Short mmCIF file of C-alpha atoms in Angstrom, two decimals:
data_model
loop_
_atom_site.label_atom_id
_atom_site.label_comp_id
_atom_site.label_asym_id
_atom_site.label_seq_id
_atom_site.Cartn_x
_atom_site.Cartn_y
_atom_site.Cartn_z
CA MET A 3 -71.38 -114.55 132.67
CA THR A 4 -73.37 -112.44 130.24
CA GLY A 5 -72.05 -108.99 131.20
CA SER A 6 -73.31 -106.13 133.33
CA VAL A 7 -77.06 -105.48 133.48
CA SER A 8 -77.92 -101.76 133.62
CA LYS A 9 -80.46 -99.34 132.19
CA GLU A 10 -78.23 -98.97 129.14
CA ASP A 11 -78.87 -102.63 128.30
CA GLY A 12 -82.65 -102.46 128.09
CA GLY A 13 -84.14 -99.57 129.97
CA ASP A 14 -85.88 -99.23 133.28
CA ALA A 15 -88.14 -102.25 132.78
CA LEU A 16 -85.24 -104.72 132.52
CA VAL A 17 -83.54 -103.29 135.59
CA ALA A 18 -86.76 -103.25 137.62
CA ALA A 19 -87.48 -106.89 136.70
CA ARG A 20 -83.96 -107.99 137.70
CA VAL A 21 -84.13 -106.09 141.00
CA LYS A 22 -87.53 -107.61 141.77
CA GLN A 23 -86.22 -111.12 141.04
CA LEU A 24 -83.18 -110.72 143.29
CA LEU A 25 -85.22 -109.16 146.10
CA SER A 26 -87.76 -111.98 145.95
CA THR A 27 -84.99 -114.56 146.39
CA LEU A 28 -83.26 -112.52 149.08
CA GLU A 29 -86.48 -112.10 151.05
CA ARG A 30 -87.26 -115.84 150.84
CA ASP A 31 -83.81 -117.38 151.31
CA GLY A 32 -81.73 -114.66 152.96
CA VAL A 33 -79.23 -114.81 150.07
CA ALA A 34 -79.41 -114.10 146.32
CA LEU A 35 -76.74 -114.62 143.64
CA ALA A 36 -76.28 -112.78 140.34
CA SER A 37 -73.74 -113.57 137.61
CA ASP A 38 -74.71 -110.66 135.33
CA LEU A 39 -73.70 -107.55 137.29
CA MET A 40 -70.02 -107.32 136.33
CA SER A 41 -68.50 -107.28 132.86
CA PRO A 42 -66.09 -110.12 131.98
CA GLU A 43 -63.32 -107.53 131.65
CA ASP A 44 -63.89 -106.17 135.16
CA ALA A 45 -64.13 -109.68 136.60
CA THR A 46 -60.82 -110.71 135.03
CA ALA A 47 -59.04 -107.53 136.11
CA LEU A 48 -60.42 -107.85 139.64
CA THR A 49 -59.22 -111.44 139.92
CA GLU A 50 -55.70 -110.47 138.86
CA ARG A 51 -55.49 -107.47 141.20
CA CYS A 52 -56.89 -109.38 144.18
CA GLN A 53 -54.29 -112.10 143.70
CA ALA A 54 -51.56 -109.43 143.66
CA LEU A 55 -52.87 -107.80 146.84
CA LEU A 56 -52.97 -111.18 148.58
CA GLU A 57 -49.24 -111.63 147.90
CA ARG A 58 -48.34 -108.78 150.26
CA GLU A 59 -46.63 -109.71 153.53
CA ALA A 60 -49.23 -110.79 156.09
CA LEU A 61 -49.33 -110.37 159.87
CA PRO A 62 -50.23 -113.39 162.01
CA PHE A 63 -53.86 -113.11 163.05
CA ASP A 64 -53.04 -112.81 166.77
CA GLU A 65 -50.77 -109.85 166.08
CA TYR A 66 -53.41 -108.19 163.88
CA VAL A 67 -56.00 -108.53 166.65
CA LYS A 68 -53.73 -106.75 169.12
CA LYS A 69 -52.87 -103.87 166.78
CA ASN A 70 -55.74 -103.30 164.38
CA ARG A 71 -58.98 -105.18 165.05
CA GLY A 72 -61.81 -102.84 166.06
CA ALA A 73 -59.74 -99.71 165.40
CA THR A 74 -61.39 -96.79 163.61
CA ASP A 75 -58.18 -96.13 161.66
CA TYR A 76 -58.08 -97.04 157.97
CA ASN A 77 -54.99 -99.14 157.22
CA LEU A 78 -54.10 -101.40 154.32
CA VAL A 79 -53.19 -104.62 156.15
CA ASN A 80 -52.79 -108.30 155.26
CA TYR A 81 -53.24 -110.88 157.99
CA LYS A 82 -53.62 -114.63 158.09
CA SER A 83 -54.40 -117.68 160.16
CA LYS A 84 -53.83 -121.35 159.36
CA ASP A 85 -57.11 -121.36 157.38
CA TRP A 86 -57.32 -118.06 155.52
CA THR A 87 -55.55 -114.88 154.37
CA ILE A 88 -57.28 -111.47 154.41
CA VAL A 89 -56.53 -108.06 152.89
CA THR A 90 -58.35 -105.16 154.52
CA ASP A 91 -58.72 -101.44 153.67
CA PHE A 92 -57.44 -101.73 150.11
CA LEU A 93 -59.96 -99.38 148.47
CA GLY A 94 -58.16 -96.22 147.41
CA SER A 95 -54.82 -97.99 146.92
CA ASP A 96 -55.31 -99.69 143.54
CA PRO A 97 -56.79 -97.63 140.66
CA VAL A 98 -57.88 -100.72 138.70
CA VAL A 99 -59.81 -102.15 141.66
CA ASP A 100 -61.24 -98.74 142.54
CA ALA A 101 -62.54 -98.17 139.01
CA SER A 102 -64.19 -101.60 138.69
CA MET A 103 -65.76 -101.32 142.16
CA GLU A 104 -67.08 -97.83 141.39
CA ARG A 105 -68.80 -99.25 138.33
CA LEU A 106 -70.31 -102.03 140.44
CA VAL A 107 -71.72 -99.80 143.20
CA GLN A 108 -73.15 -97.48 140.56
CA ASN A 109 -74.78 -100.38 138.70
CA ASP A 110 -78.54 -99.78 138.56
CA VAL A 111 -79.42 -103.28 139.75
CA VAL A 112 -76.97 -103.19 142.65
CA ARG A 113 -78.28 -99.80 143.74
CA GLY A 114 -81.85 -100.99 143.38
CA VAL A 115 -81.27 -104.01 145.64
CA LEU A 116 -79.29 -102.13 148.28
CA GLN A 117 -81.66 -99.16 148.48
CA SER A 118 -84.77 -101.38 148.62
CA VAL A 119 -83.36 -103.21 151.65
CA MET A 120 -81.56 -100.38 153.47
CA GLY A 121 -83.08 -97.15 152.18
CA GLU A 122 -81.36 -94.09 150.77
CA GLY A 123 -78.03 -93.14 152.31
CA TYR A 124 -76.85 -96.66 153.25
CA LYS A 125 -73.20 -96.76 154.26
CA LEU A 126 -70.19 -99.05 153.84
CA ARG A 127 -68.07 -99.98 156.84
CA GLN A 128 -65.37 -102.13 155.29
CA VAL A 129 -64.35 -104.30 152.34
CA ASN A 130 -62.06 -107.32 152.67
CA ILE A 131 -60.47 -109.75 150.25
CA ARG A 132 -60.48 -113.23 151.77
CA ARG A 133 -58.66 -116.29 150.52
CA HIS A 134 -59.73 -119.69 151.77
CA ASP A 135 -56.29 -121.28 151.89
CA ALA A 136 -55.67 -124.82 150.66
CA GLY A 137 -56.81 -127.47 153.12
CA SER A 138 -58.79 -125.09 155.32
CA LYS A 139 -61.28 -126.79 157.63
CA GLY A 140 -63.80 -124.03 156.99
CA GLN A 141 -65.92 -122.13 159.49
CA SER A 142 -68.98 -123.16 161.49
CA LEU A 143 -72.31 -121.46 160.94
CA HIS A 144 -72.83 -118.13 162.69
CA GLN A 145 -74.72 -114.82 162.41
CA ASP A 146 -73.50 -111.23 162.11
CA GLY A 147 -74.97 -108.03 163.57
CA ARG A 148 -78.44 -106.60 163.00
CA GLY A 149 -78.97 -103.81 160.50
CA GLY A 150 -76.37 -105.02 158.02
CA LEU A 151 -76.43 -106.43 154.51
CA GLY A 152 -73.49 -108.33 153.08
CA MET A 153 -72.37 -108.36 149.46
CA SER A 154 -69.66 -110.68 148.21
CA ILE A 155 -67.91 -110.94 144.87
CA ILE A 156 -66.28 -114.19 143.82
CA THR A 157 -62.75 -113.37 142.63
CA SER A 158 -61.64 -116.87 141.67
CA ASP A 159 -63.76 -119.46 139.87
CA THR A 160 -65.54 -121.47 142.57
CA PRO A 161 -67.51 -124.30 140.94
CA GLY A 162 -69.00 -125.75 144.13
CA PRO A 163 -69.30 -125.22 147.87
CA GLU A 164 -65.73 -126.31 148.65
CA GLY A 165 -63.95 -123.21 149.97
CA ALA A 166 -67.03 -121.02 149.48
CA THR A 167 -69.24 -119.10 151.88
CA VAL A 168 -72.37 -121.17 152.49
CA PHE A 169 -75.79 -120.16 153.81
CA LEU A 170 -78.71 -121.91 155.50
CA PRO A 171 -81.66 -120.66 153.41
CA GLY A 172 -84.53 -119.15 155.36
CA SER A 173 -82.60 -118.89 158.65
CA HIS A 174 -82.83 -115.06 158.57
CA ARG A 175 -86.54 -115.48 159.31
CA TRP A 176 -86.18 -117.77 162.30
CA PRO A 177 -87.27 -116.31 165.67
CA ILE A 178 -84.09 -117.50 167.35
CA GLN A 179 -80.51 -116.27 167.41
CA TYR A 180 -77.76 -118.67 166.40
CA SER A 181 -76.17 -118.03 169.77
CA ASP A 182 -79.37 -119.34 171.41
CA PHE A 183 -79.22 -122.58 169.47
CA GLY A 184 -76.55 -123.97 171.76
CA VAL A 185 -74.84 -126.27 169.23
CA ASP A 186 -71.77 -125.69 167.06
CA LEU A 187 -73.04 -126.45 163.55
CA LYS A 188 -70.30 -127.56 161.16
CA THR A 189 -71.00 -127.00 157.48
CA ARG A 190 -70.01 -130.37 155.99
CA PRO A 191 -72.77 -132.46 157.66
CA LEU A 192 -75.33 -129.85 156.51
CA ARG A 193 -74.20 -129.79 152.88
CA ARG A 194 -77.52 -130.91 151.37
CA TRP A 195 -79.36 -128.02 153.07
CA LEU A 196 -76.87 -125.26 152.29
CA THR A 197 -76.65 -122.75 149.44
CA SER A 198 -73.14 -121.70 148.40
CA ALA A 199 -71.82 -118.45 147.00
CA SER A 200 -70.21 -120.25 144.09
CA GLY A 201 -69.82 -119.66 140.37
CA LYS A 202 -67.52 -117.88 137.96
CA ALA A 203 -65.34 -114.98 139.03
CA GLY A 204 -67.48 -111.84 139.04
CA THR A 205 -70.56 -113.55 140.52
CA VAL A 206 -72.14 -111.31 143.17
CA ALA A 207 -74.06 -112.46 146.25
CA PHE A 208 -76.34 -110.31 148.42
CA TRP A 209 -77.16 -111.67 151.88
CA TYR A 210 -78.69 -110.64 155.15
CA ARG A 211 -76.02 -110.66 157.83
CA ARG A 212 -78.61 -112.39 160.06
CA THR A 213 -78.70 -115.38 157.69
CA TRP A 214 -76.80 -118.29 159.26
CA HIS A 215 -73.63 -118.69 157.24
CA GLY A 216 -70.15 -120.17 157.38
CA ARG A 217 -67.41 -121.45 155.10
CA PHE A 218 -67.22 -124.92 153.62
CA PRO A 219 -63.96 -126.91 153.93
CA GLY A 220 -61.93 -127.35 150.78
CA ALA A 221 -58.60 -128.58 149.46
CA ASP A 222 -58.07 -125.73 146.96
CA PRO A 223 -57.64 -121.99 147.58
CA ARG A 224 -60.69 -119.82 146.78
CA THR A 225 -60.95 -116.04 146.98
CA ALA A 226 -63.81 -113.58 147.36
CA MET A 227 -64.38 -109.96 148.32
CA PHE A 228 -66.74 -109.12 151.19
CA TRP A 229 -68.63 -105.84 151.65
CA SER A 230 -70.33 -104.78 154.89
CA PHE A 231 -73.24 -102.34 154.32
CA TRP A 232 -75.47 -100.71 156.95
CA GLY A 233 -78.98 -99.30 156.52
CA GLN A 234 -80.98 -96.41 157.94
CA GLY A 235 -81.00 -96.48 161.74
CA ALA A 236 -78.26 -99.11 162.02
CA THR A 237 -75.29 -98.61 164.34
CA TYR A 238 -71.91 -99.95 163.30
CA GLN A 239 -68.24 -99.74 164.29
CA ARG A 240 -66.87 -96.71 162.51
CA HIS A 241 -63.99 -96.98 160.06
CA ASP A 242 -62.53 -93.58 159.07
CA PRO A 243 -60.71 -93.37 155.71
CA PRO A 244 -58.40 -90.36 155.47
CA GLU A 245 -59.13 -87.61 152.94
CA SER A 246 -56.40 -88.94 150.64
CA ILE A 247 -58.28 -92.26 150.31
CA LEU A 248 -61.63 -90.57 149.75
CA ASP A 249 -60.05 -88.40 147.04
CA ALA A 250 -58.66 -91.50 145.30
CA VAL A 251 -62.00 -93.31 144.85
CA GLY A 252 -65.05 -92.50 142.72
CA PRO A 253 -68.03 -90.43 143.92
CA GLU A 254 -70.25 -93.31 145.03
CA LEU A 255 -67.47 -95.11 146.87
CA ARG A 256 -66.63 -91.81 148.56
CA ARG A 257 -70.24 -91.36 149.68
CA LEU A 258 -70.36 -94.90 151.02
CA MET A 259 -67.05 -94.72 152.89
CA ASP A 260 -67.18 -91.15 154.24
CA THR A 261 -67.99 -91.20 157.98
CA GLY A 262 -68.13 -87.41 158.03
CA ALA A 263 -71.48 -87.30 156.22
CA GLY A 264 -74.75 -89.25 156.40
CA VAL A 265 -74.08 -90.63 159.89
CA LYS A 266 -74.30 -89.54 163.50
CA ARG A 267 -70.91 -90.12 165.12
CA LEU A 268 -71.36 -91.83 168.48
CA GLU A 269 -69.09 -92.65 171.38
CA ASN A 270 -66.74 -95.63 171.38
CA GLY A 271 -65.95 -95.29 167.69
CA LYS A 272 -69.47 -96.06 166.49
CA ALA A 273 -71.73 -94.39 163.92
CA GLN A 274 -75.46 -94.50 163.22
CA VAL A 275 -76.81 -94.20 159.66
CA LEU A 276 -79.15 -91.22 159.38
CA ASP A 277 -82.68 -91.38 158.01
CA ALA A 278 -83.27 -90.09 154.48
CA PRO A 279 -86.35 -89.28 152.36
CA GLU A 280 -86.23 -92.55 150.41
CA LYS A 281 -87.19 -95.30 152.87
CA PRO A 282 -86.51 -99.03 152.49
CA ASP A 283 -89.21 -101.58 151.81
CA PRO A 284 -90.77 -102.21 155.28
CA GLU A 285 -90.64 -106.01 155.15
CA LEU A 286 -87.11 -106.12 153.74
CA ALA A 287 -85.97 -103.69 156.43
CA ARG A 288 -87.66 -105.74 159.16
CA LEU A 289 -85.65 -108.76 158.08
CA LEU A 290 -82.50 -106.62 158.04
CA PHE A 291 -82.85 -106.03 161.77
CA GLY A 292 -83.87 -109.62 162.54
CA LYS A 293 -87.07 -108.65 164.35
CA ASN A 294 -88.69 -112.09 164.42
CA GLU A 295 -90.54 -113.07 167.60
CA ALA A 296 -91.56 -116.60 168.54
CA THR A 297 -95.11 -117.07 169.80
CA THR A 298 -95.61 -118.40 173.32
CA LEU A 299 -96.32 -121.97 172.20
CA SER A 300 -93.77 -122.00 169.37
CA PRO A 301 -91.25 -124.91 169.21
CA TRP A 302 -88.57 -122.23 168.92
CA ARG A 303 -89.26 -121.32 172.56
CA LEU A 304 -88.43 -124.91 173.51
CA VAL A 305 -85.22 -124.88 171.45
CA SER A 306 -84.13 -121.60 173.04
CA GLY A 307 -84.98 -122.84 176.54
CA MET A 308 -83.04 -126.08 176.08
CA ALA A 309 -80.04 -124.09 174.83
CA GLN A 310 -80.14 -121.89 177.93
CA VAL A 311 -80.25 -124.95 180.19
CA ARG A 312 -77.31 -126.47 178.29
CA ARG A 313 -75.22 -123.29 178.63
CA ARG A 314 -75.93 -123.06 182.36
CA ALA A 315 -74.96 -126.71 182.81
CA ILE A 316 -71.68 -126.19 180.95
CA ALA A 317 -70.96 -123.06 183.02
CA GLY A 318 -71.67 -125.05 186.20
CA VAL A 319 -69.27 -127.83 185.21
CA ARG A 320 -66.53 -125.31 184.41
CA SER A 321 -67.09 -123.58 187.73
CA VAL A 322 -66.65 -126.84 189.62
CA ARG A 323 -63.49 -127.70 187.64
CA ASN A 324 -61.95 -124.30 188.40
CA ARG A 325 -62.36 -124.58 192.17
#
């Protein structure tokens, strides 16, 4: 890792060139990695603090789902399954982490990428630390909601795909939803076609939440931090940090996390990001919302139709068995 690229390193031209490079890769592949956005000192400190946070007592996943999942409350919680351990809502509780993350979200390249895709005023719903525990079988490919951009930070050296988040390049452009595909796609058989969020600690990945992604199996524990951003016009499940948390973080983290400004608060705990003068790039924003339509004679129509037939057949078999 060479350090943190910003305007201080070489002026506006260097930053603009780096942003353009990352956006070109993101637009083409649905994911783009950068190893030069965090300083080595911040990467080392973040790794140490994340490991400490992961050592807190963890709830079983089933218990977490009953008590916390989907709630608008902001609570520092650890939970785990047989495959992974997660820390949620930790921003505002660790000054070292808060300071390094404030530097990252204020980085000129990071801001340039996020604003180009989502426009001015983009918001942050939640940040998690996730550890792929030793021997985990991984996670099948899937998609997340429209209107969102993911950012992950590797917090333990991850030399290859084992234990890493993996992506199917170009799938964010496909005119079909993963749920329409009708087949559970495991990551290991697809290894040759996947791109992994791997590298040294401090490596950052930007990715469309519509890009098909999962987690590769692995024998060794690997950790990363996951950020969930939402752009202009997007609706997301609200997460409301108390004033004490907002006071503990830096100004940009406060702006990102504050659900009392820059959003329209909706029913059922949701929020919609307001428009702002600085708009996103139209093509990058179109991909953010996954607005890809298959033509009438497209092979994708056939794939989608076959998936629907398969689902109906499975539902029919289950109905007969339950009689």
